[in-house]
Structures are given as structure tokens and as C-alpha cells.
Amino acid sequence: MIAMAPDDIRTVPAGSLGFGRYMATHMALCRYKSGEGWEAPRIVPYQSFMLDPCALVLHYGQSIYEGLKAYARVDGSIGLFRVERNAARFRASATRMAMAELPEHLFVQAAYDLVQQERHLVPTTEGGALYLRPVMIADEAAFGVRRSSSYLFFIVATPVEDLQRPDGRGLRLRVTEEFARIASTGGGDAKTSGNYARTILALDEARALGFDNVIWLDPVHRDFIEEAGITNIFVRTAAGKLLTPPLNGRILAGVTRETVLAQAASWGLDVEEQEISIAQLATAVLDGEVSEIFLTGTATHIAPVASFAWREREYLLPPVDFSSSLAGRFSSHIRDVQTGRKPDLDKWMTLVVDSRRFAT
Ligand SMILES: *Cc1c(COP(=O)(O)O)cnc(C)c1O
């Protein structure tokens, strides 16, 4: 159940914000019509849509989305994290799905205006953020698999806590051999609805067996790991090397993934984007050659993995204290830049409101 957010987010007890439980009472909204182009996004009250039963999205799935966060900063300002990367990815997803491209400056402006409007909903608690969910759907009423002549773009906002908390023992994953996330020819790099609808059965199956999420293997060899659930995956070897699968058209190019890779390089770590065979990974875990596996994504932030199950056997990672792990080091560095505890040397943040936010 989704409820409207209270006027004062501080009245929600710590730890019970959840993820998407409370919706901001405003949303950003604009339309596209062929021949006219895009309207400027407006901030309007949260509202339902009237869709024709023949709206193309309902039949053929022309729908794309994004996920990004605005963070409360220690000086009282609010910052959007790498919003221009989400704007660029949204445009690329639209291209891939033969939908109208939303100019990046309109995406950024809509996100900015919505955060400005809902600034009282940005949690100031550790691990809290205002999560923005931009979506575009094809709403022309037409029969036939083809481009739409009209689109609806909107952003809803919800105050959240990190989806996975790094305390505790880490996630238990299950390698699914029965399902693949994406076909061999790609399309997984677009954040489009159909890519997610297809994953629910595998996820249900893993959850029914007591696992937290699924590891996806490549659809060709059924051997190389690609992603885990809707997060990117990293492996740190005992020799100190940091590995993640290379973008191949099937893997979603995560902004968090890109940030971790850039940060690793700037720390001088030995990083490599290379294919990781599940068979070799399993052997390496047994031989003590793997020290960490962790997942990255905006909703999750950075989450350690405790184990993965593959072919009737569970492979346990060595127990590590998150704060002293490499995952923990990325987690706190990125969080420190997001919240302004560390200087934003790489220009990751777009400040939405200045430090007068809390002035009364
Ligand atoms: C959104 C998403 C990610 C994470 O991307 P971020 O930009 O880091 O949030 C990873 N994998 C899939 C399949 C996704 O949809």
C-alpha cells in the first residue's frame, strides 16, 4: 500500500520509511505530441491518469523509467546525485524503445523542480534520501506494434531508506539457471518495463527457497555472471583485484557502477571489467581466492553478499566487517560526497536548494 507522505517527514519513526511507502503529494508532468514536441514539465498535485484502453503502453509495453536520489547535506542544502547521467540514460532508453527522446535539460529541470517543491520530504537520517522515479509511457490509442505519436513523462518522489542495509550478514543470492534476464542480442541496457516483468518468476522462486535475490547468468554460455536482481555486481579477489562484468548490451550501465569504477581508479586500485565465470568463481571461493562480492545500485546503494547458491551448493564468502571492507569504503566515501561531509571533487552533485532550507 502506498500512502501520501505526511507534511513533516520527521514524524515517521526511524527505520519505518521503507521504500516507496509514502509518496510526495506533488509530481512533475509533461506531454509529448508529434509535430508539437515536448511541453515544459510542470509540478502538479499527485494524480491518477485516464488512459485509453488502447493506449500503446498497455499492449506493447513502451515504457521506460529511471531511479535517482536527492540527499540532505550537512550544510542544510539538498543535492541530486549525478542527475545528468540518469537524464542521458533515460534518453538512450527512449532511443532503444523507439520512443520520443526527452531532452536532458527537461529531465534535469523536472527533477530539480520536484525536489525543490518537496524539499521538506528529504530525510536527514543516515541512509535516507528522496528517491525520484521518472517514467515515460506511450499513451496514444492505437492498434499495432509501432511508434506512438504521444507520450506522457512524469516523476513521482518518495522518501526512502537504503533498500539493503549493510549491517547484518549480507545477502544470500541464488544463481538461476532456468531463466535469463535478457536475450543474447541485448536490450538489457535500456531501463524498460518488460525487462523487469520477465524477472519476477525467478525472483519469486529464489525467495520461496529463502534467498534474497537472483544472480543472472549470460544467456549464451550460461556461465558468465551479469547482474544480481536489479543491481550490478562486483567481485574483489584475495589478491586485491576488483572485477565487474563488462557492459555488453545486456547489463544495465548503473550510475553507481560507473561511480565505483571511477572511484576505484582514482584510489589506484587494480580494477578490471572482465567476464566472470560462475564455475571459476565458485572454485575461487572454495580456494579462498575471493574476499568480497558486493552489489551496487541507487536504491540499494552498496550491499555486501554473504553467499551464493549454484547447482545445489551454497558458496560462503569470508565474513567481513562491512565498515572495514572495500564495499564499506566505497559506501561511506560516496555517501560522504552525497551528504557534503567530503568535498565533491568530481562534480557529482547538483545542488537544488541552498543552506537557507532550514532557516525559519
Ligand atoms: C537501475 C538498475 C541498476 C542500477 O543502476 P544505478 O544507476 O546504479 O541505480 C542495475 N541493474 C539494473 C538491471 C537496473 O535496472
mmCIF file of N, CA and C in Angstrom, residues 190-290:
data_model
loop_
_atom_site.group_PDB
_atom_site.id
_atom_site.type_symbol
_atom_site.label_atom_id
_atom_site.label_comp_id
_atom_site.label_asym_id
_atom_site.label_seq_id
_atom_site.Cartn_x
_atom_site.Cartn_y
_atom_site.Cartn_z
ATOM 1 N N ALA A 190 18.645 -0.939 -21.644
ATOM 2 C CA ALA A 190 17.540 0.026 -21.557
ATOM 3 C C ALA A 190 16.755 -0.273 -20.283
ATOM 4 N N LYS A 191 16.391 0.795 -19.555
ATOM 5 C CA LYS A 191 15.606 0.574 -18.331
ATOM 6 C C LYS A 191 14.137 0.589 -18.746
ATOM 7 N N THR A 192 13.694 -0.541 -19.319
ATOM 8 C CA THR A 192 12.349 -0.614 -19.873
ATOM 9 C C THR A 192 11.543 -1.702 -19.175
ATOM 10 N N SER A 193 10.261 -1.392 -18.959
ATOM 11 C CA SER A 193 9.404 -2.218 -18.101
ATOM 12 C C SER A 193 9.490 -3.719 -18.366
ATOM 13 N N GLY A 194 9.440 -4.108 -19.627
ATOM 14 C CA GLY A 194 9.391 -5.527 -19.965
ATOM 15 C C GLY A 194 10.576 -6.312 -19.434
ATOM 16 N N ASN A 195 11.725 -5.641 -19.319
ATOM 17 C CA ASN A 195 12.913 -6.316 -18.793
ATOM 18 C C ASN A 195 12.727 -6.741 -17.338
ATOM 19 N N TYR A 196 11.826 -6.103 -16.639
ATOM 20 C CA TYR A 196 11.636 -6.370 -15.210
ATOM 21 C C TYR A 196 10.477 -7.319 -14.985
ATOM 22 N N ALA A 197 9.409 -7.163 -15.783
ATOM 23 C CA ALA A 197 8.267 -8.074 -15.684
ATOM 24 C C ALA A 197 8.749 -9.519 -15.831
ATOM 25 N N ARG A 198 9.710 -9.693 -16.725
ATOM 26 C CA ARG A 198 10.231 -11.025 -17.030
ATOM 27 C C ARG A 198 11.001 -11.665 -15.885
ATOM 28 N N THR A 199 11.408 -10.872 -14.905
ATOM 29 C CA THR A 199 12.297 -11.410 -13.866
ATOM 30 C C THR A 199 11.555 -11.893 -12.619
ATOM 31 N N ILE A 200 10.264 -11.584 -12.539
ATOM 32 C CA ILE A 200 9.554 -11.796 -11.272
ATOM 33 C C ILE A 200 9.432 -13.273 -10.902
ATOM 34 N N LEU A 201 9.217 -14.122 -11.890
ATOM 35 C CA LEU A 201 9.100 -15.560 -11.593
ATOM 36 C C LEU A 201 10.380 -16.102 -10.955
ATOM 37 N N ALA A 202 11.519 -15.714 -11.513
ATOM 38 C CA ALA A 202 12.801 -16.203 -10.978
ATOM 39 C C ALA A 202 13.021 -15.691 -9.557
ATOM 40 N N LEU A 203 12.613 -14.436 -9.348
ATOM 41 C CA LEU A 203 12.775 -13.832 -8.033
ATOM 42 C C LEU A 203 11.875 -14.525 -7.013
ATOM 43 N N ASP A 204 10.641 -14.784 -7.402
ATOM 44 C CA ASP A 204 9.699 -15.481 -6.515
ATOM 45 C C ASP A 204 10.247 -16.846 -6.122
ATOM 46 N N GLU A 205 10.798 -17.536 -7.110
ATOM 47 C CA GLU A 205 11.324 -18.869 -6.882
ATOM 48 C C GLU A 205 12.476 -18.824 -5.877
ATOM 49 N N ALA A 206 13.377 -17.837 -6.054
ATOM 50 C CA ALA A 206 14.515 -17.694 -5.141
ATOM 51 C C ALA A 206 14.026 -17.343 -3.728
ATOM 52 N N ARG A 207 13.075 -16.434 -3.641
ATOM 53 C CA ARG A 207 12.565 -16.012 -2.326
ATOM 54 C C ARG A 207 11.874 -17.164 -1.607
ATOM 55 N N ALA A 208 11.141 -17.984 -2.386
ATOM 56 C CA ALA A 208 10.446 -19.123 -1.781
ATOM 57 C C ALA A 208 11.455 -20.097 -1.161
ATOM 58 N N LEU A 209 12.663 -20.110 -1.701
ATOM 59 C CA LEU A 209 13.705 -21.001 -1.173
ATOM 60 C C LEU A 209 14.543 -20.314 -0.090
ATOM 61 N N GLY A 210 14.178 -19.093 0.278
ATOM 62 C CA GLY A 210 14.859 -18.407 1.382
ATOM 63 C C GLY A 210 15.994 -17.485 0.963
ATOM 64 N N PHE A 211 16.137 -17.261 -0.348
ATOM 65 C CA PHE A 211 17.207 -16.366 -0.808
ATOM 66 C C PHE A 211 16.693 -14.943 -0.931
ATOM 67 N N ASP A 212 17.630 -13.992 -0.940
ATOM 68 C CA ASP A 212 17.243 -12.587 -1.047
ATOM 69 C C ASP A 212 17.066 -12.160 -2.494
ATOM 70 N N ASN A 213 17.856 -12.739 -3.394
ATOM 71 C CA ASN A 213 17.794 -12.296 -4.780
ATOM 72 C C ASN A 213 18.465 -13.304 -5.705
ATOM 73 N N VAL A 214 18.486 -12.959 -6.972
ATOM 74 C CA VAL A 214 18.922 -13.869 -8.025
ATOM 75 C C VAL A 214 20.206 -13.354 -8.665
ATOM 76 N N ILE A 215 21.110 -14.242 -9.024
ATOM 77 C CA ILE A 215 22.236 -13.876 -9.900
ATOM 78 C C ILE A 215 21.871 -14.340 -11.312
ATOM 79 N N TRP A 216 21.994 -13.404 -12.267
ATOM 80 C CA TRP A 216 21.685 -13.709 -13.675
ATOM 81 C C TRP A 216 22.952 -14.117 -14.402
ATOM 82 N N LEU A 217 22.858 -15.214 -15.147
ATOM 83 C CA LEU A 217 23.966 -15.644 -15.995
ATOM 84 C C LEU A 217 23.719 -15.183 -17.427
ATOM 85 N N ASP A 218 24.777 -15.132 -18.211
ATOM 86 C CA ASP A 218 24.634 -14.733 -19.619
ATOM 87 C C ASP A 218 23.776 -15.768 -20.337
ATOM 88 N N PRO A 219 23.000 -15.320 -21.335
ATOM 89 C CA PRO A 219 22.053 -16.231 -22.000
ATOM 90 C C PRO A 219 22.714 -17.141 -23.028
ATOM 91 N N VAL A 220 23.994 -16.930 -23.335
ATOM 92 C CA VAL A 220 24.641 -17.728 -24.383
ATOM 93 C C VAL A 220 25.346 -18.942 -23.783
ATOM 94 N N HIS A 221 26.334 -18.693 -22.951
ATOM 95 C CA HIS A 221 27.112 -19.791 -22.364
ATOM 96 C C HIS A 221 26.513 -20.299 -21.060
ATOM 97 N N ARG A 222 25.611 -19.502 -20.491
ATOM 98 C CA ARG A 222 25.028 -19.800 -19.182
ATOM 99 C C ARG A 222 26.151 -20.015 -18.161
ATOM 100 N N ASP A 223 27.166 -19.164 -18.241
ATOM 101 C CA ASP A 223 28.318 -19.316 -17.352
ATOM 102 C C ASP A 223 28.792 -17.983 -16.770
ATOM 103 N N PHE A 224 28.703 -16.902 -17.535
ATOM 104 C CA PHE A 224 29.240 -15.627 -17.045
ATOM 105 C C PHE A 224 28.179 -14.864 -16.242
ATOM 106 N N ILE A 225 28.570 -14.365 -15.064
ATOM 107 C CA ILE A 225 27.600 -13.626 -14.262
ATOM 108 C C ILE A 225 27.407 -12.232 -14.876
ATOM 109 N N GLU A 226 26.167 -11.767 -14.858
ATOM 110 C CA GLU A 226 25.882 -10.462 -15.461
ATOM 111 C C GLU A 226 25.422 -9.449 -14.422
ATOM 112 N N GLU A 227 24.368 -9.770 -13.692
ATOM 113 C CA GLU A 227 23.864 -8.853 -12.672
ATOM 114 C C GLU A 227 23.272 -9.679 -11.535
ATOM 115 N N ALA A 228 22.872 -9.001 -10.463
ATOM 116 C CA ALA A 228 22.143 -9.660 -9.382
ATOM 117 C C ALA A 228 20.885 -8.844 -9.134
ATOM 118 N N GLY A 229 19.723 -9.474 -9.334
ATOM 119 C CA GLY A 229 18.462 -8.745 -9.202
ATOM 120 C C GLY A 229 18.478 -7.552 -10.135
ATOM 121 N N ILE A 230 18.249 -6.358 -9.606
ATOM 122 C CA ILE A 230 18.404 -5.160 -10.439
ATOM 123 C C ILE A 230 19.562 -4.320 -9.910
ATOM 124 N N THR A 231 20.687 -5.012 -9.689
ATOM 125 C CA THR A 231 21.904 -4.302 -9.285
ATOM 126 C C THR A 231 23.080 -4.850 -10.084
ATOM 127 N N ASN A 232 24.110 -4.050 -10.181
ATOM 128 C CA ASN A 232 25.367 -4.506 -10.788
ATOM 129 C C ASN A 232 26.177 -5.234 -9.725
ATOM 130 N N ILE A 233 27.122 -6.057 -10.173
ATOM 131 C CA ILE A 233 27.837 -6.931 -9.241
ATOM 132 C C ILE A 233 29.353 -6.747 -9.372
ATOM 133 N N PHE A 234 30.014 -6.749 -8.236
ATOM 134 C CA PHE A 234 31.474 -6.617 -8.175
ATOM 135 C C PHE A 234 32.058 -7.765 -7.367
ATOM 136 N N VAL A 235 33.264 -8.183 -7.758
ATOM 137 C CA VAL A 235 33.996 -9.226 -7.034
ATOM 138 C C VAL A 235 35.362 -8.671 -6.690
ATOM 139 N N ARG A 236 35.759 -8.848 -5.434
ATOM 140 C CA ARG A 236 37.120 -8.469 -5.049
ATOM 141 C C ARG A 236 37.903 -9.726 -4.727
ATOM 142 N N THR A 237 39.009 -9.917 -5.404
ATOM 143 C CA THR A 237 39.792 -11.128 -5.182
ATOM 144 C C THR A 237 40.686 -10.938 -3.960
ATOM 145 N N ALA A 238 41.122 -12.067 -3.408
ATOM 146 C CA ALA A 238 42.004 -12.005 -2.240
ATOM 147 C C ALA A 238 43.317 -11.313 -2.601
ATOM 148 N N ALA A 239 43.660 -11.355 -3.902
ATOM 149 C CA ALA A 239 44.879 -10.676 -4.355
ATOM 150 C C ALA A 239 44.658 -9.159 -4.496
ATOM 151 N N GLY A 240 43.428 -8.707 -4.239
ATOM 152 C CA GLY A 240 43.184 -7.271 -4.211
ATOM 153 C C GLY A 240 42.629 -6.688 -5.492
ATOM 154 N N LYS A 241 42.329 -7.540 -6.461
ATOM 155 C CA LYS A 241 41.799 -7.056 -7.733
ATOM 156 C C LYS A 241 40.277 -6.866 -7.644
ATOM 157 N N LEU A 242 39.783 -5.783 -8.260
ATOM 158 C CA LEU A 242 38.344 -5.533 -8.280
ATOM 159 C C LEU A 242 37.818 -5.810 -9.684
ATOM 160 N N LEU A 243 36.827 -6.710 -9.764
ATOM 161 C CA LEU A 243 36.306 -7.141 -11.068
ATOM 162 C C LEU A 243 34.820 -6.869 -11.173
ATOM 163 N N THR A 244 34.369 -6.513 -12.374
ATOM 164 C CA THR A 244 32.937 -6.449 -12.675
ATOM 165 C C THR A 244 32.764 -6.808 -14.141
ATOM 166 N N PRO A 245 31.635 -7.428 -14.496
ATOM 167 C CA PRO A 245 31.442 -7.794 -15.902
ATOM 168 C C PRO A 245 31.396 -6.553 -16.794
ATOM 169 N N PRO A 246 31.936 -6.651 -18.016
ATOM 170 C CA PRO A 246 31.911 -5.510 -18.943
ATOM 171 C C PRO A 246 30.505 -5.291 -19.496
ATOM 172 N N LEU A 247 30.186 -4.038 -19.835
ATOM 173 C CA LEU A 247 28.879 -3.725 -20.436
ATOM 174 C C LEU A 247 28.817 -4.403 -21.797
ATOM 175 N N ASN A 248 27.763 -5.160 -22.021
ATOM 176 C CA ASN A 248 27.691 -5.969 -23.243
ATOM 177 C C ASN A 248 26.344 -5.824 -23.931
ATOM 178 N N GLY A 249 25.599 -4.797 -23.560
ATOM 179 C CA GLY A 249 24.270 -4.611 -24.158
ATOM 180 C C GLY A 249 23.182 -5.295 -23.354
ATOM 181 N N ARG A 250 23.574 -6.242 -22.501
ATOM 182 C CA ARG A 250 22.580 -6.915 -21.665
ATOM 183 C C ARG A 250 22.603 -6.365 -20.243
ATOM 184 N N ILE A 251 23.747 -5.833 -19.840
ATOM 185 C CA ILE A 251 23.911 -5.315 -18.482
ATOM 186 C C ILE A 251 23.497 -3.852 -18.452
ATOM 187 N N LEU A 252 22.755 -3.485 -17.431
ATOM 188 C CA LEU A 252 22.341 -2.083 -17.278
ATOM 189 C C LEU A 252 23.548 -1.297 -16.776
ATOM 190 N N ALA A 253 23.847 -0.209 -17.463
ATOM 191 C CA ALA A 253 25.013 0.605 -17.092
ATOM 192 C C ALA A 253 24.669 1.457 -15.877
ATOM 193 N N GLY A 254 24.849 0.903 -14.706
ATOM 194 C CA GLY A 254 24.477 1.590 -13.467
ATOM 195 C C GLY A 254 25.320 2.834 -13.227
ATOM 196 N N VAL A 255 24.667 3.866 -12.722
ATOM 197 C CA VAL A 255 25.394 5.081 -12.346
ATOM 198 C C VAL A 255 26.272 4.775 -11.129
ATOM 199 N N THR A 256 25.779 3.928 -10.235
ATOM 200 C CA THR A 256 26.571 3.549 -9.069
ATOM 201 C C THR A 256 27.776 2.720 -9.508
ATOM 202 N N ARG A 257 27.563 1.821 -10.456
ATOM 203 C CA ARG A 257 28.664 1.018 -11.030
ATOM 204 C C ARG A 257 29.745 1.928 -11.587
ATOM 205 N N GLU A 258 29.307 2.899 -12.397
ATOM 206 C CA GLU A 258 30.247 3.838 -13.018
ATOM 207 C C GLU A 258 31.006 4.640 -11.950
ATOM 208 N N THR A 259 30.288 5.001 -10.891
ATOM 209 C CA THR A 259 30.895 5.788 -9.810
ATOM 210 C C THR A 259 31.938 4.963 -9.055
ATOM 211 N N VAL A 260 31.598 3.705 -8.782
ATOM 212 C CA VAL A 260 32.541 2.811 -8.079
ATOM 213 C C VAL A 260 33.793 2.587 -8.935
ATOM 214 N N LEU A 261 33.581 2.372 -10.234
ATOM 215 C CA LEU A 261 34.736 2.144 -11.115
ATOM 216 C C LEU A 261 35.642 3.376 -11.155
ATOM 217 N N ALA A 262 35.037 4.560 -11.245
ATOM 218 C CA ALA A 262 35.827 5.792 -11.307
ATOM 219 C C ALA A 262 36.573 6.017 -9.984
ATOM 220 N N GLN A 263 35.875 5.751 -8.883
ATOM 221 C CA GLN A 263 36.494 5.958 -7.578
ATOM 222 C C GLN A 263 37.631 4.962 -7.353
ATOM 223 N N ALA A 264 37.408 3.720 -7.760
ATOM 224 C CA ALA A 264 38.445 2.691 -7.617
ATOM 225 C C ALA A 264 39.701 3.112 -8.381
ATOM 226 N N ALA A 265 39.486 3.641 -9.596
ATOM 227 C CA ALA A 265 40.624 4.077 -10.407
ATOM 228 C C ALA A 265 41.333 5.242 -9.723
ATOM 229 N N SER A 266 40.554 6.155 -9.142
ATOM 230 C CA SER A 266 41.220 7.308 -8.532
ATOM 231 C C SER A 266 41.928 6.932 -7.225
ATOM 232 N N TRP A 267 41.515 5.846 -6.600
ATOM 233 C CA TRP A 267 42.247 5.346 -5.430
ATOM 234 C C TRP A 267 43.438 4.487 -5.841
ATOM 235 N N GLY A 268 43.596 4.272 -7.132
ATOM 236 C CA GLY A 268 44.723 3.473 -7.610
ATOM 237 C C GLY A 268 44.535 1.978 -7.426
ATOM 238 N N LEU A 269 43.276 1.533 -7.284
ATOM 239 C CA LEU A 269 43.031 0.096 -7.139
ATOM 240 C C LEU A 269 43.204 -0.587 -8.501
ATOM 241 N N ASP A 270 43.473 -1.865 -8.433
ATOM 242 C CA ASP A 270 43.616 -2.670 -9.640
ATOM 243 C C ASP A 270 42.214 -3.110 -10.062
ATOM 244 N N VAL A 271 41.613 -2.417 -11.047
ATOM 245 C CA VAL A 271 40.244 -2.745 -11.461
ATOM 246 C C VAL A 271 40.225 -3.278 -12.873
ATOM 247 N N GLU A 272 39.308 -4.207 -13.110
ATOM 248 C CA GLU A 272 39.173 -4.719 -14.462
ATOM 249 C C GLU A 272 37.729 -5.089 -14.762
ATOM 250 N N GLU A 273 37.239 -4.626 -15.931
ATOM 251 C CA GLU A 273 35.939 -5.070 -16.406
ATOM 252 C C GLU A 273 36.202 -6.326 -17.213
ATOM 253 N N GLN A 274 35.850 -7.477 -16.656
ATOM 254 C CA GLN A 274 36.106 -8.729 -17.360
ATOM 255 C C GLN A 274 35.023 -9.748 -17.062
ATOM 256 N N GLU A 275 34.827 -10.670 -17.978
ATOM 257 C CA GLU A 275 33.814 -11.692 -17.786
ATOM 258 C C GLU A 275 34.195 -12.573 -16.603
ATOM 259 N N ILE A 276 33.197 -12.915 -15.795
ATOM 260 C CA ILE A 276 33.444 -13.714 -14.593
ATOM 261 C C ILE A 276 32.615 -14.992 -14.715
ATOM 262 N N SER A 277 33.293 -16.106 -14.863
ATOM 263 C CA SER A 277 32.613 -17.397 -14.998
ATOM 264 C C SER A 277 32.120 -17.856 -13.631
ATOM 265 N N ILE A 278 30.872 -18.310 -13.573
ATOM 266 C CA ILE A 278 30.328 -18.770 -12.288
ATOM 267 C C ILE A 278 31.083 -20.015 -11.816
ATOM 268 N N ALA A 279 31.466 -20.864 -12.766
ATOM 269 C CA ALA A 279 32.188 -22.079 -12.390
ATOM 270 C C ALA A 279 33.537 -21.711 -11.767
ATOM 271 N N GLN A 280 34.218 -20.757 -12.396
ATOM 272 C CA GLN A 280 35.518 -20.339 -11.847
ATOM 273 C C GLN A 280 35.363 -19.582 -10.542
ATOM 274 N N LEU A 281 34.277 -18.790 -10.451
ATOM 275 C CA LEU A 281 34.050 -18.039 -9.219
ATOM 276 C C LEU A 281 33.791 -18.984 -8.046
ATOM 277 N N ALA A 282 32.987 -20.024 -8.302
ATOM 278 C CA ALA A 282 32.675 -20.984 -7.247
ATOM 279 C C ALA A 282 33.958 -21.664 -6.756
ATOM 280 N N THR A 283 34.801 -22.079 -7.684
ATOM 281 C CA THR A 283 36.072 -22.716 -7.311
ATOM 282 C C THR A 283 36.955 -21.740 -6.540
ATOM 283 N N ALA A 284 36.974 -20.498 -7.029
ATOM 284 C CA ALA A 284 37.815 -19.485 -6.371
ATOM 285 C C ALA A 284 37.345 -19.225 -4.936
ATOM 286 N N VAL A 285 36.036 -19.255 -4.719
ATOM 287 C CA VAL A 285 35.528 -19.056 -3.354
ATOM 288 C C VAL A 285 35.999 -20.204 -2.464
ATOM 289 N N LEU A 286 35.882 -21.441 -2.977
ATOM 290 C CA LEU A 286 36.311 -22.608 -2.189
ATOM 291 C C LEU A 286 37.805 -22.557 -1.884
ATOM 292 N N ASP A 287 38.569 -22.007 -2.817
ATOM 293 C CA ASP A 287 40.027 -21.928 -2.636
ATOM 294 C C ASP A 287 40.459 -20.696 -1.836
ATOM 295 N N GLY A 288 39.498 -19.939 -1.354
ATOM 296 C CA GLY A 288 39.840 -18.759 -0.545
ATOM 297 C C GLY A 288 40.407 -17.612 -1.366
ATOM 298 N N GLU A 289 40.108 -17.601 -2.669
ATOM 299 C CA GLU A 289 40.674 -16.555 -3.529
ATOM 300 C C GLU A 289 39.747 -15.352 -3.738
ATOM 301 N N VAL A 290 38.575 -15.410 -3.116
ATOM 302 C CA VAL A 290 37.631 -14.294 -3.257
ATOM 303 C C VAL A 290 37.418 -13.680 -1.881
#
